[in-house]
Structures are given as C-alpha cells and as structure tokens.
Tab-separated table of C-alpha atoms in Angstrom:
chain	number	residue	atom	x	y	z
Q	22	MET	CA	8.725	-24.998	-8.555
Q	23	ASP	CA	9.151	-22.347	-11.067
Q	24	LYS	CA	10.416	-23.233	-14.671
Q	25	GLU	CA	12.490	-20.317	-16.042
Q	26	LYS	CA	13.982	-19.840	-19.484
Q	27	TYR	CA	16.896	-18.504	-17.829
Q	28	TRP	CA	17.949	-21.833	-16.261
Q	29	GLY	CA	19.436	-22.621	-19.648
Q	30	LYS	CA	21.992	-19.705	-19.473
Q	31	LEU	CA	22.981	-20.814	-15.874
Q	32	ILE	CA	23.609	-24.509	-16.907
Q	33	LYS	CA	25.477	-23.033	-20.361
Q	34	TYR	CA	27.646	-20.809	-17.946
Q	35	HIS	CA	28.875	-23.622	-15.821
Q	36	ARG	CA	29.103	-26.253	-18.281
Q	37	GLN	CA	31.874	-24.007	-19.862
Q	38	MET	CA	33.338	-23.206	-16.952
Q	39	GLN	CA	33.981	-26.992	-16.460
Q	40	GLY	CA	35.292	-27.444	-19.530
Q	41	LEU	CA	32.367	-29.704	-20.676
Q	42	LYS	CA	31.022	-30.352	-23.921
Q	43	GLN	CA	27.429	-30.343	-24.527
Q	44	ASP	CA	27.762	-34.298	-25.370
Q	45	ASP	CA	29.473	-34.832	-22.061
Q	46	LEU	CA	26.812	-32.824	-20.128
Q	47	ALA	CA	23.599	-34.401	-21.795
Q	48	ILE	CA	24.433	-37.978	-22.224
Q	49	GLY	CA	22.025	-40.349	-20.379
Q	50	ILE	CA	19.763	-37.139	-19.919
Q	51	CYS	CA	18.996	-35.732	-22.906
Q	52	THR	CA	20.156	-35.434	-26.778
Q	53	ALA	CA	22.893	-32.528	-27.207
Q	54	SER	CA	20.743	-30.956	-29.596
Q	55	TYR	CA	17.888	-30.628	-26.884
Q	56	LEU	CA	20.571	-29.325	-24.396
Q	57	SER	CA	21.720	-26.925	-27.134
Q	58	ARG	CA	17.978	-25.498	-27.274
Q	59	ILE	CA	17.637	-25.420	-23.382
Q	60	GLU	CA	21.013	-23.340	-23.258
Q	61	ASN	CA	19.750	-21.100	-25.836
Q	62	GLU	CA	16.400	-20.494	-24.081
Q	63	VAL	CA	14.365	-22.021	-27.090
Q	64	VAL	CA	12.667	-24.378	-24.916
Q	65	ILE	CA	11.882	-24.780	-21.226
Q	66	ALA	CA	12.588	-28.629	-20.180
Q	67	ASP	CA	10.949	-30.784	-17.833
Q	68	GLU	CA	11.753	-30.085	-14.210
Q	69	ASN	CA	13.575	-33.776	-14.059
Q	70	VAL	CA	15.972	-32.831	-16.786
Q	71	TYR	CA	16.948	-29.414	-15.081
Q	72	THR	CA	17.571	-31.242	-11.746
Q	73	MET	CA	19.719	-33.984	-13.505
Q	74	LEU	CA	21.690	-31.241	-15.375
Q	75	PHE	CA	22.204	-29.480	-12.472
Q	76	GLU	CA	23.249	-32.431	-10.492
Q	77	ARG	CA	25.730	-33.429	-13.004
Q	78	LEU	CA	27.234	-29.997	-12.722
Q	79	GLY	CA	27.473	-30.179	-9.167
Q	80	ILE	CA	24.943	-27.469	-8.289
Q	81	ASP	CA	21.923	-27.684	-6.051
Q	82	PHE	CA	18.854	-26.898	-8.170
Q	83	ILE	CA	16.429	-26.386	-5.380
Q	84	THR	CA	18.734	-24.181	-3.532
Q	85	GLU	CA	19.167	-22.128	-6.708
Q	86	GLN	CA	15.763	-21.799	-7.377
Q	87	LYS	CA	14.826	-20.992	-3.853
Q	88	GLN	CA	17.557	-18.023	-4.073
Q	89	VAL	CA	15.920	-16.919	-7.282
Q	90	LYS	CA	12.509	-16.846	-5.990
Q	91	GLN	CA	13.545	-15.174	-2.800
Q	92	VAL	CA	14.984	-12.270	-4.733
Q	93	ASN	CA	11.893	-12.184	-6.752
Q	94	ILE	CA	9.928	-11.698	-3.839
Q	95	GLN	CA	12.305	-9.012	-2.641
Q	96	LEU	CA	12.301	-6.899	-5.775
Q	97	GLU	CA	8.316	-7.197	-5.804
Q	98	ASN	CA	8.427	-5.980	-2.072
Q	99	PHE	CA	10.773	-2.937	-3.291
Q	100	TYR	CA	8.716	-2.076	-6.283
Q	101	GLU	CA	5.630	-1.889	-4.325
Q	102	GLN	CA	7.139	0.329	-1.594
Q	103	LEU	CA	8.157	2.730	-4.318
Q	104	LEU	CA	4.786	2.662	-5.911
Q	105	THR	CA	3.159	3.717	-2.271
Q	106	ASN	CA	5.776	6.334	-1.898
Q	107	GLN	CA	8.214	4.734	0.678
Q	108	THR	CA	11.821	4.721	0.653
Q	109	LEU	CA	14.396	2.399	0.501
Q	110	THR	CA	16.926	1.402	3.301
Q	111	VAL	CA	20.590	1.695	2.488
Q	112	GLN	CA	20.878	-2.335	2.509
Q	113	GLU	CA	17.923	-2.601	0.172
Q	114	LEU	CA	19.184	-0.199	-2.193
Q	115	ASN	CA	22.656	-1.968	-1.929
Q	116	ASP	CA	20.997	-5.363	-2.961
Q	117	LEU	CA	19.037	-3.852	-5.770
Q	118	VAL	CA	22.212	-2.476	-7.202
Q	119	SER	CA	23.972	-5.739	-6.935
Q	120	TRP	CA	21.285	-7.537	-8.647
Q	121	GLN	CA	21.291	-5.312	-11.707
Q	122	SER	CA	24.893	-6.790	-12.406
Q	123	ASN	CA	23.773	-10.634	-12.267
Q	124	GLU	CA	24.028	-11.655	-15.721
Q	125	LEU	CA	23.334	-15.217	-15.230
Q	126	HIS	CA	19.799	-14.485	-14.480
Q	127	GLN	CA	18.483	-11.995	-17.337
Q	128	THR	CA	15.053	-11.771	-15.983
Q	129	LEU	CA	16.102	-10.770	-12.386
Q	130	GLN	CA	18.631	-8.483	-13.958
Q	131	LEU	CA	15.746	-6.764	-15.683
Q	132	ARG	CA	13.272	-6.545	-12.874
Q	133	ALA	CA	16.217	-5.041	-10.821
Q	134	LYS	CA	16.772	-2.327	-13.471
Q	135	LEU	CA	13.336	-1.736	-13.898
Q	136	VAL	CA	12.906	-1.247	-9.799
Q	137	TYR	CA	16.152	0.887	-9.598
Q	138	ILE	CA	14.581	3.337	-12.446
Q	139	ARG	CA	11.417	3.506	-10.455
Q	140	TYR	CA	13.852	4.586	-7.450
Q	141	LEU	CA	15.502	7.015	-9.623
Q	142	LEU	CA	12.050	8.741	-10.214
Q	143	SER	CA	11.293	8.784	-6.674
Q	144	LEU	CA	14.493	11.323	-6.471
Q	145	ASP	CA	13.469	13.070	-9.379
Q	146	HIS	CA	16.471	11.918	-11.526
Q	147	LEU	CA	14.790	12.290	-14.565
Q	148	LYS	CA	17.418	12.296	-16.999
Q	149	GLU	CA	19.254	9.074	-15.455
Q	150	ALA	CA	16.207	7.254	-15.401
Q	151	GLU	CA	15.026	8.281	-19.140
Q	152	ASP	CA	18.663	6.954	-20.162
Q	153	GLN	CA	18.127	3.910	-18.683
Q	154	LEU	CA	14.198	3.134	-19.841
Q	155	GLN	CA	15.545	3.768	-23.331
Q	156	LYS	CA	18.182	0.801	-22.739
Q	157	ILE	CA	15.754	-1.284	-21.564
Q	158	GLU	CA	12.881	-0.934	-24.001
Q	159	THR	CA	14.538	-3.127	-26.589
Q	160	PHE	CA	14.253	-6.231	-24.133
Q	161	ILE	CA	10.643	-5.764	-23.392
Q	162	SER	CA	8.516	-8.229	-24.974
Q	163	TRP	CA	5.106	-6.477	-24.711
Q	164	GLN	CA	3.487	-9.515	-23.271
Q	165	GLN	CA	1.505	-10.054	-20.287
Q	166	ASP	CA	4.915	-11.025	-18.471
Q	167	ARG	CA	6.441	-9.067	-15.181
Q	168	GLU	CA	8.985	-7.200	-16.854
Q	169	THR	CA	6.411	-5.887	-19.519
Q	170	GLN	CA	4.004	-4.922	-16.581
Q	171	MET	CA	6.752	-3.082	-14.507
Q	172	TYR	CA	8.095	-1.042	-17.555
Q	173	ILE	CA	4.479	0.097	-18.444
Q	174	GLY	CA	4.119	1.281	-14.894
Q	175	THR	CA	7.320	2.985	-14.383
Q	176	SER	CA	7.551	4.511	-17.889
Q	177	THR	CA	4.000	5.870	-17.026
Q	178	TYR	CA	5.362	7.427	-13.966
Q	179	PHE	CA	8.190	8.846	-16.440
Q	180	TYR	CA	5.767	10.735	-18.459
Q	181	LEU	CA	3.989	11.673	-15.486
Q	182	SER	CA	7.137	13.468	-13.878
Q	183	THR	CA	8.090	14.964	-17.118
Q	184	MET	CA	4.323	16.452	-17.641
Q	185	ASN	CA	4.264	14.597	-21.082
Q	186	TYR	CA	0.552	13.590	-20.702
Q	187	THR	CA	-0.086	13.342	-24.014
Q	188	ALA	CA	2.406	10.432	-24.453
Q	189	ILE	CA	0.990	8.580	-21.765
Q	190	LEU	CA	-2.918	9.024	-23.685
Q	191	GLU	CA	-1.771	8.210	-27.049
Q	192	ARG	CA	0.498	5.145	-26.281
Q	193	GLU	CA	-2.728	3.742	-24.349
Q	194	ASP	CA	-5.015	4.720	-27.118
Q	195	LYS	CA	-2.604	3.048	-29.822
Q	196	LEU	CA	-1.209	0.046	-27.886
Q	197	HIS	CA	-4.257	-0.724	-25.448
Q	198	LEU	CA	-1.425	-1.512	-22.704
Q	199	ARG	CA	-3.929	-1.788	-19.819
Q	200	HIS	CA	-4.930	-5.355	-20.879
Q	201	LEU	CA	-1.245	-6.132	-20.333
Q	202	LEU	CA	-1.839	-5.249	-16.725
Q	203	LEU	CA	-4.764	-7.403	-16.151
Q	204	THR	CA	-2.967	-10.190	-14.871
Q	205	THR	CA	-1.066	-8.278	-12.280
Q	206	ASN	CA	-2.278	-7.345	-8.689
Q	207	GLN	CA	-5.219	-5.048	-8.198
Q	208	PHE	CA	-3.497	-2.327	-6.619
Q	209	GLU	CA	-0.930	-1.584	-9.884
Q	210	LEU	CA	-3.876	-2.018	-12.331
Q	211	ALA	CA	-6.000	0.739	-10.559
Q	212	ASN	CA	-2.447	2.601	-9.970
Q	213	TYR	CA	-2.071	2.658	-13.934
Q	214	ASP	CA	-5.665	3.788	-14.150
Q	215	TYR	CA	-4.993	6.600	-11.836
Q	216	HIS	CA	-2.264	7.808	-13.714
Q	217	LEU	CA	-4.197	7.561	-16.891
Q	218	ALA	CA	-7.111	9.702	-15.034
Q	219	PHE	CA	-4.230	12.318	-14.135
Q	220	ALA	CA	-2.962	12.493	-17.331
Q	221	ALA	CA	-6.276	12.771	-19.096
Q	222	HIS	CA	-7.290	15.574	-16.673
Q	223	ARG	CA	-4.043	17.713	-17.311
Q	224	ALA	CA	-4.711	17.266	-20.924
Q	225	TYR	CA	-8.523	18.680	-20.420
Q	226	ALA	CA	-10.082	15.316	-21.366
Q	227	PHE	CA	-12.184	15.529	-18.579
Q	228	GLN	CA	-14.793	12.944	-19.653
Q	229	GLN	CA	-12.165	10.410	-20.200
Q	230	ALA	CA	-10.456	11.287	-16.997
Q	231	LEU	CA	-13.633	10.310	-15.347
Q	232	THR	CA	-13.906	7.007	-17.016
Q	233	TYR	CA	-10.281	5.865	-15.951
Q	234	ILE	CA	-10.710	7.189	-12.249
Q	235	GLU	CA	-13.843	5.351	-12.130
Q	236	ARG	CA	-11.915	2.011	-13.487
Q	237	ALA	CA	-9.396	2.545	-10.996
Q	238	ASP	CA	-12.149	2.728	-8.282
Q	239	GLN	CA	-13.425	-0.634	-9.421
Q	240	SER	CA	-10.011	-2.191	-9.513
Q	241	PHE	CA	-8.890	-0.804	-5.986
Q	242	THR	CA	-11.098	-2.635	-3.596
Q	243	HIS	CA	-9.526	-2.825	-0.474
Q	244	PHE	CA	-8.506	-0.305	1.954
Q	245	TYR	CA	-5.127	-1.553	3.092
Q	246	LYS	CA	-3.658	1.275	1.213
Q	247	PRO	CA	-4.967	4.427	2.612
Q	248	LEU	CA	-2.943	7.099	1.029
Q	249	PHE	CA	-3.660	5.409	-2.535
Q	250	GLN	CA	-7.562	5.627	-1.522
Q	251	LEU	CA	-7.386	9.029	-0.376
Q	252	LYS	CA	-5.703	10.009	-3.699
Q	253	LEU	CA	-8.533	8.302	-5.489
Q	254	TYR	CA	-10.991	10.523	-3.664
Q	255	SER	CA	-9.067	13.612	-4.261
Q	256	MET	CA	-8.475	12.926	-8.055
Q	257	LYS	CA	-12.297	12.046	-8.706
Q	258	GLY	CA	-13.352	15.144	-6.865
Q	259	VAL	CA	-10.914	17.251	-8.989
Q	260	ILE	CA	-12.321	15.531	-12.200
Q	261	LEU	CA	-15.955	15.879	-11.149
Q	262	ASN	CA	-15.287	19.699	-10.388
Q	263	ALA	CA	-13.737	19.968	-13.681
Q	264	LEU	CA	-17.041	18.691	-15.457
Q	265	GLY	CA	-19.195	21.396	-13.273
Q	266	ARG	CA	-20.331	18.356	-10.944
Q	267	TYR	CA	-19.668	20.324	-7.827
Q	268	GLY	CA	-21.942	18.393	-5.483
Q	269	GLU	CA	-20.419	15.095	-6.503
Q	270	ALA	CA	-16.997	16.743	-6.437
Q	271	MET	CA	-17.667	17.797	-2.724
Q	272	ARG	CA	-18.913	14.268	-1.782
Q	273	GLU	CA	-15.537	12.963	-2.698
Q	274	PHE	CA	-13.655	15.457	-0.875
Q	275	GLU	CA	-15.492	14.906	2.393
Q	276	ALA	CA	-15.094	11.223	1.999
Q	277	GLY	CA	-11.213	12.070	1.820
Q	278	MET	CA	-11.422	14.115	4.821
Q	279	ASN	CA	-13.512	11.340	6.781
Q	280	LEU	CA	-10.601	8.862	5.649
Q	281	LEU	CA	-7.979	11.174	6.968
Q	282	SER	CA	-9.978	11.676	10.392
Q	283	TYR	CA	-9.928	7.966	11.073
Q	284	VAL	CA	-6.250	6.995	9.710
Q	285	GLN	CA	-3.901	8.315	11.559
Q	286	GLU	CA	-1.012	7.082	9.400
Q	287	ILE	CA	-1.769	9.460	6.633
Q	288	GLN	CA	-2.779	12.297	8.762
Q	289	THR	CA	0.206	14.552	7.505
Q	290	ALA	CA	0.260	18.578	6.633
Q	291	ARG	CA	0.799	17.575	3.186
Q	292	GLN	CA	-2.377	15.463	2.760
Q	293	TYR	CA	-4.553	17.892	4.708
Q	294	SER	CA	-3.313	21.000	2.790
Q	295	SER	CA	-3.824	18.973	-0.809
Q	296	LEU	CA	-7.238	18.059	0.146
Q	297	MET	CA	-8.183	21.672	1.384
Q	298	ASN	CA	-6.957	23.383	-1.761
Q	299	ASN	CA	-9.068	21.089	-3.879
Q	300	ILE	CA	-12.198	21.967	-1.780
Q	301	ALA	CA	-11.158	25.639	-1.835
Q	302	PHE	CA	-10.976	25.334	-5.635
Q	303	CYS	CA	-14.255	23.925	-5.961
Q	304	PHE	CA	-15.912	26.797	-4.026
Q	305	GLU	CA	-13.838	29.005	-6.728
Q	306	SER	CA	-15.300	27.225	-9.570
Q	307	GLN	CA	-18.844	27.870	-8.090
Q	308	GLY	CA	-18.073	31.790	-7.565
Q	309	ASP	CA	-18.140	31.204	-3.897
Q	310	TYR	CA	-14.953	33.284	-3.511
Q	311	GLU	CA	-15.075	34.142	0.396
Q	312	ARG	CA	-15.266	30.242	1.171
Q	313	ALA	CA	-12.620	29.533	-1.448
Q	314	GLN	CA	-10.603	32.216	0.358
Q	315	GLN	CA	-11.159	30.331	3.682
Q	316	HIS	CA	-10.042	27.053	2.776
Q	317	TYR	CA	-6.807	28.196	0.882
Q	318	GLN	CA	-5.947	29.860	4.050
Q	319	LYS	CA	-6.557	26.634	5.666
Q	320	ALA	CA	-4.529	24.866	3.284
Q	321	ASN	CA	-1.534	27.032	3.625
Q	322	ASP	CA	-1.596	27.163	7.305
Q	323	TYR	CA	-1.372	23.208	7.201
Q	324	GLN	CA	1.618	23.329	5.027
Q	325	GLU	CA	2.672	26.521	3.361
Q	326	ASP	CA	2.586	26.097	-0.343
Q	327	LEU	CA	3.238	28.667	-3.162
Q	328	HIS	CA	0.585	27.034	-5.620
Q	329	THR	CA	-1.921	27.307	-2.755
Q	330	VAL	CA	-0.859	31.227	-2.180
Q	331	VAL	CA	-1.374	31.936	-5.879
Q	332	ASN	CA	-4.840	30.381	-5.835
Q	333	TRP	CA	-5.640	32.374	-2.360
Q	334	MET	CA	-4.359	35.705	-4.304
Q	335	ARG	CA	-6.597	34.857	-7.411
Q	336	ALA	CA	-9.616	34.466	-5.130
Q	337	SER	CA	-9.065	37.444	-2.793
Q	338	TYR	CA	-9.307	39.448	-6.179
Q	339	ARG	CA	-12.392	37.764	-7.171
Q	340	ALA	CA	-13.775	38.502	-4.020
Q	341	ASN	CA	-12.729	41.901	-4.137
Q	342	ASP	CA	-10.926	41.661	-0.814
Q	343	PHE	CA	-7.958	43.772	-1.650
Q	344	GLU	CA	-7.122	44.242	1.702
Q	345	THR	CA	-6.166	40.535	1.947
Q	346	LEU	CA	-4.777	40.838	-1.555
Q	347	SER	CA	-2.318	43.380	-0.340
Q	348	LEU	CA	-1.034	41.813	2.436
Q	349	LEU	CA	-0.473	38.478	0.516
Q	350	PHE	CA	1.501	40.434	-1.666
Q	351	ASP	CA	3.632	41.989	1.102
Q	352	HIS	CA	4.343	38.504	2.436
Q	353	TYR	CA	4.998	36.968	-0.670
Q	354	PRO	CA	6.989	39.162	-2.931
Q	355	GLN	CA	7.487	37.941	-6.380
Q	356	ASP	CA	11.079	36.488	-5.879
Q	357	ARG	CA	9.613	33.921	-3.725
Q	358	PHE	CA	8.010	32.287	-7.015
Q	359	SER	CA	9.856	30.402	-9.806
Q	360	ILE	CA	7.159	28.302	-11.423
Q	361	GLY	CA	5.849	30.214	-14.952
Q	362	HIS	CA	2.257	30.430	-14.287
Q	363	HIS	CA	2.719	31.241	-10.612
Q	364	LEU	CA	5.032	34.055	-11.677
Q	365	TYR	CA	3.019	35.243	-14.220
Q	366	GLN	CA	-0.226	35.164	-11.970
Q	367	TRP	CA	1.440	37.356	-9.513
Q	368	GLU	CA	2.456	40.001	-11.995
Q	369	LEU	CA	-1.233	39.816	-13.644
Q	370	LEU	CA	-2.739	40.249	-10.054
Q	371	SER	CA	-0.334	42.917	-8.910
Q	372	MET	CA	-1.329	45.039	-11.944
Q	373	ALA	CA	-4.820	44.275	-11.286
Q	374	LEU	CA	-4.386	45.665	-7.694
Q	375	HIS	CA	-2.872	48.735	-8.825
Q	376	PRO	CA	-5.264	50.228	-11.807
Q	377	GLU	CA	-3.460	53.537	-11.384
Q	378	GLU	CA	-0.318	52.100	-12.844
Q	379	HIS	CA	-1.798	50.812	-16.159
Q	380	THR	CA	-0.403	51.894	-19.037
Q	381	LEU	CA	-0.870	50.660	-22.513
Q	382	GLU	CA	2.618	49.863	-23.058
Q	383	ARG	CA	2.761	47.749	-19.533
Q	384	LEU	CA	-0.610	45.904	-20.422
Q	385	GLN	CA	0.737	44.949	-23.369
Q	386	ASP	CA	4.281	43.843	-22.324
Q	387	ILE	CA	2.561	41.615	-19.810
Q	388	GLU	CA	0.148	40.317	-21.878
Q	389	ARG	CA	3.017	39.197	-24.602
Q	390	ARG	CA	4.771	37.520	-22.013
Q	391	ALA	CA	1.832	35.935	-19.755
Q	392	PHE	CA	-0.643	35.123	-22.296
Q	393	ILE	CA	1.753	33.425	-24.873
Q	394	TYR	CA	2.909	31.326	-21.944
Q	395	PHE	CA	-0.498	30.460	-20.803
Q	396	ASP	CA	-1.190	29.131	-24.353
Q	397	GLU	CA	2.053	27.267	-24.822
Q	398	GLN	CA	1.257	25.577	-21.584
Q	399	ASN	CA	-2.163	24.831	-22.511
Q	400	HIS	CA	-3.655	26.535	-19.279
Q	401	LEU	CA	-7.045	27.140	-20.580
Q	402	GLU	CA	-8.740	28.169	-17.267
Q	403	LEU	CA	-6.178	30.969	-16.750
Q	404	ILE	CA	-7.102	32.164	-20.023
Q	405	LEU	CA	-10.452	32.156	-19.438
Q	406	PHE	CA	-9.887	34.188	-16.400
Q	407	TYR	CA	-7.062	36.538	-17.169
Q	408	VAL	CA	-7.548	37.194	-20.761
Q	409	PRO	CA	-10.941	39.011	-20.399
Q	410	LEU	CA	-9.758	40.812	-17.320
Q	411	TRP	CA	-7.024	42.563	-19.287
Q	412	ALA	CA	-9.641	43.368	-22.051
Q	413	THR	CA	-11.515	45.414	-19.524
Q	414	PHE	CA	-8.075	47.330	-18.634
Q	415	TYR	CA	-7.855	48.140	-22.239
Q	416	GLU	CA	-11.206	49.349	-22.424
Q	417	ARG	CA	-10.444	51.681	-19.631
Q	418	LEU	CA	-7.660	52.811	-21.325
Q	419	GLN	CA	-9.923	53.196	-24.619
Q	420	ALA	CA	-7.684	50.792	-26.503
Q	421	TYR	CA	-10.390	48.938	-28.128
Q	422	LYS	CA	-8.309	47.009	-30.557
Q	423	PRO	CA	-6.027	45.169	-28.118
Q	424	ALA	CA	-9.294	44.787	-26.050
Q	425	SER	CA	-10.925	43.180	-28.992
Q	426	ALA	CA	-7.892	40.680	-29.462
Q	427	CYS	CA	-8.129	39.533	-25.915
Q	428	TYR	CA	-11.647	38.475	-26.298
Q	429	CYS	CA	-10.844	36.840	-29.434
Q	430	ARG	CA	-8.211	34.818	-27.501
Q	431	ALA	CA	-10.618	34.064	-24.674
Q	432	PHE	CA	-13.245	33.066	-27.363
Q	433	LYS	CA	-10.741	30.501	-28.893
Q	434	ALA	CA	-9.788	29.202	-25.175
Q	435	SER	CA	-13.595	28.711	-24.791
Q	436	GLU	CA	-14.257	26.924	-28.259
Q	437	LYS	CA	-11.170	24.690	-27.345
Q	438	SER	CA	-12.338	23.820	-23.832
Q	439	ARG	CA	-15.717	23.077	-25.239
Q	440	CYS	CA	-14.474	20.690	-27.553
Q	441	LEU	CA	-12.429	18.832	-25.002
Q	442	LEU	CA	-15.237	18.627	-22.621
Q	443	SER	CA	-17.516	16.909	-25.414
Q	444	HIS	CA	-15.008	14.279	-26.010
C-alpha cells in the first residue's frame, strides 16, 4: 500500500473533529511528538502506525487508501485522454471539479487542478489556464514527483498555445526539466520532446529541433497511439525539410501516409489535409511549384483551410500560373482571412498579380505594414521570398533607393537564418 504524506493531514483533521488531543490519540501507538511530525507531514510513518491511528479514529485505513488510489488512477486516465486530444464526459468533468475542492488530500487536489488546467487549454481558455498555473507554481517541488511532471507538461502546452516558443526552450536550457520526466511513462517523455522540437522549429533552431524529435522517436517505441506516431512522422519531415534534407523529409511524410492508410481511427480529413500540406511545402521548397500546387489543392479538398489556401496562392504565383491565382482570389476574398501573415500575403500577392496598379506610394504602404509585421513575428521564410520580389517591383518603377533597402532587409534575414541553422 502507498505511504503518502497527506495521511498526516487526514489524521489531524479527524482528531480535531473528534476533540482529541495528540496525547489521547498517540497513547500506546507512538509519542505525541512523533504524531505531531506525522500530522505536519514531516515524516512518513510505518504503515502499522497509520493503521492503528486510523482505527482509533474509527476510520478504515485500507478503504481510505483504496479510494485515494482509485481517484489517482482516474486522474491519470483523464490526463492521458487530454494528452491524446480526447474529450472528457460531463460526469468526468464533474468528478474533476469536485476533486479540486478536496482539502484533506492536497496531493490529489493539486493533481486535479493540473488536469483541469490541461482541460482548459484543450478549450483554448488561455487566460483562465494562465491564472491557475500561476497560483499552482508555488506548490511545485521541482523534483521527480507526479505533480512536477504534470506541471511541466501542462505549462509547456500553455506556452505552445500562446506561441511563446522561446520560453519553452530557455526554460529547458536553464533548468533541464527533461530529466524530471525520466521516471514518467515513455509517452509523456516523448510528448515533451515533441513539444520541444515544435518550439525549436518555430524558433528556427532546426538542428536543435531535429535532436529533440529524434529523442521523441527513441522514447516512443509503441504504436498504440497512432495519432501521436503520425505527429512524429510529420514533425520530423517538416524539420528535415527546413534543413534542406528533402529526400529524408519525403520518407517521413510517406511513412505518415502509409500509417494513415492502415489505421482507420486516424483517417480524418484534418490529418490527410495537414500531411498533404506538408508534402506540398516540401515540393515548394525544392522549387517544384506545379507539384506543390497539386498537393496544396488536394490538402484543401480534404479540408478547407485558409493557411493552405495562402500557400496555394503563393505556389501558383511562383509557378506563373496566374489563371489559378486569379480564381483563388475570386473564391477567397480578403475578408475571409483574419490571421496577420495570411492577410499580408493575400495583399502582397494581389499586388503582384496586378503590376498595372503599382505606384511608389502603394508599394511603400504595403511594405511598411507587411514587412515590419514579418520582422516582428520572425517570419524569415516570408521575408526571404516577398522582400526581394518587392525590390524588383521598385526597380521597374526606377525607385532604386527603396529597392536597395529591400535587398538589405533580405540580406539581414538571410544572415539571421544562416546563423540559426548553424546552431
């Protein structure tokens, strides 16, 4: 049977409720001072001591342990469900909420709160999740205990949800949190490594991202979670593509397609669309714009996605397929988009499609808004494509000074990209 510190708090609660002094309860079992240390969670007593103390209080210690163990099992099940993108039933959610108010078992209460925060993140309730995480942090021991492990996993997912990728990487670099997860199950360790890889990729630390995704591969040795395996294939392919290792990237994407073809439970439009979009971008990165177009179209046929649409527009322009680009603009007007880099790419490509509308004032207006945004959001790949393009538009107007400034901006982005790739 488990020996947990919080039994001391339970003993103290029932002793005080029954109006017993420590001497009254401890007599014949242990000293009053030792009971005090038990109640204040300074020591974990022998199991026989707990049994005798609970018997004197009229509590069935074995039944109490079984109940706590059962709650722990349920909390672990809920947590794993959330990690694998499953939802909780109304009854499960009600149980989770009720366990958060169990002040007698602080460990269970803390675990329940952490699982509930992970639930909030699954609903994108980011502000409420952040507030709860801040309140809980002071109770985290930063040891290899379950509460610390749940906190690391949940807070990392919060940073991913808020796109604070540098916070994830800097925290791991300074605190080496991964070693605190070495005693958890292999899936959770692999999940953390996957999130590190995701963050590193978004921060353009591609070599570091590859190290993390390979660790995730090594940790995740079973295929009982095919959706997570698919995510590993896709993420590794995306990272290898960013490193210019296109053949290896394609093999990862092909492995993902093969997995999809065999496992019915993950055969959703979203998964096919996401994987097809990654394959399309791999072709685009290699300069094969026609095949990129084809795969972006397939991705959007599986599930309409405005990110895919913008990519399809860009690939169509690069393939000089202005007929398709015009059709896409007709079908997807600007008011369909809301994300910053989607809006700016739509506007940039619209201007590129209509060179007769180019004036120095219009080009400079879009440059000021779009390129500053790309800089702020660290969209290096967009700067490296659109900024040199804009320079050629300036040159056609014989506006050589702003053209030169564009080339300088592109050079700085190229150097930044080169430095990040070298790490």
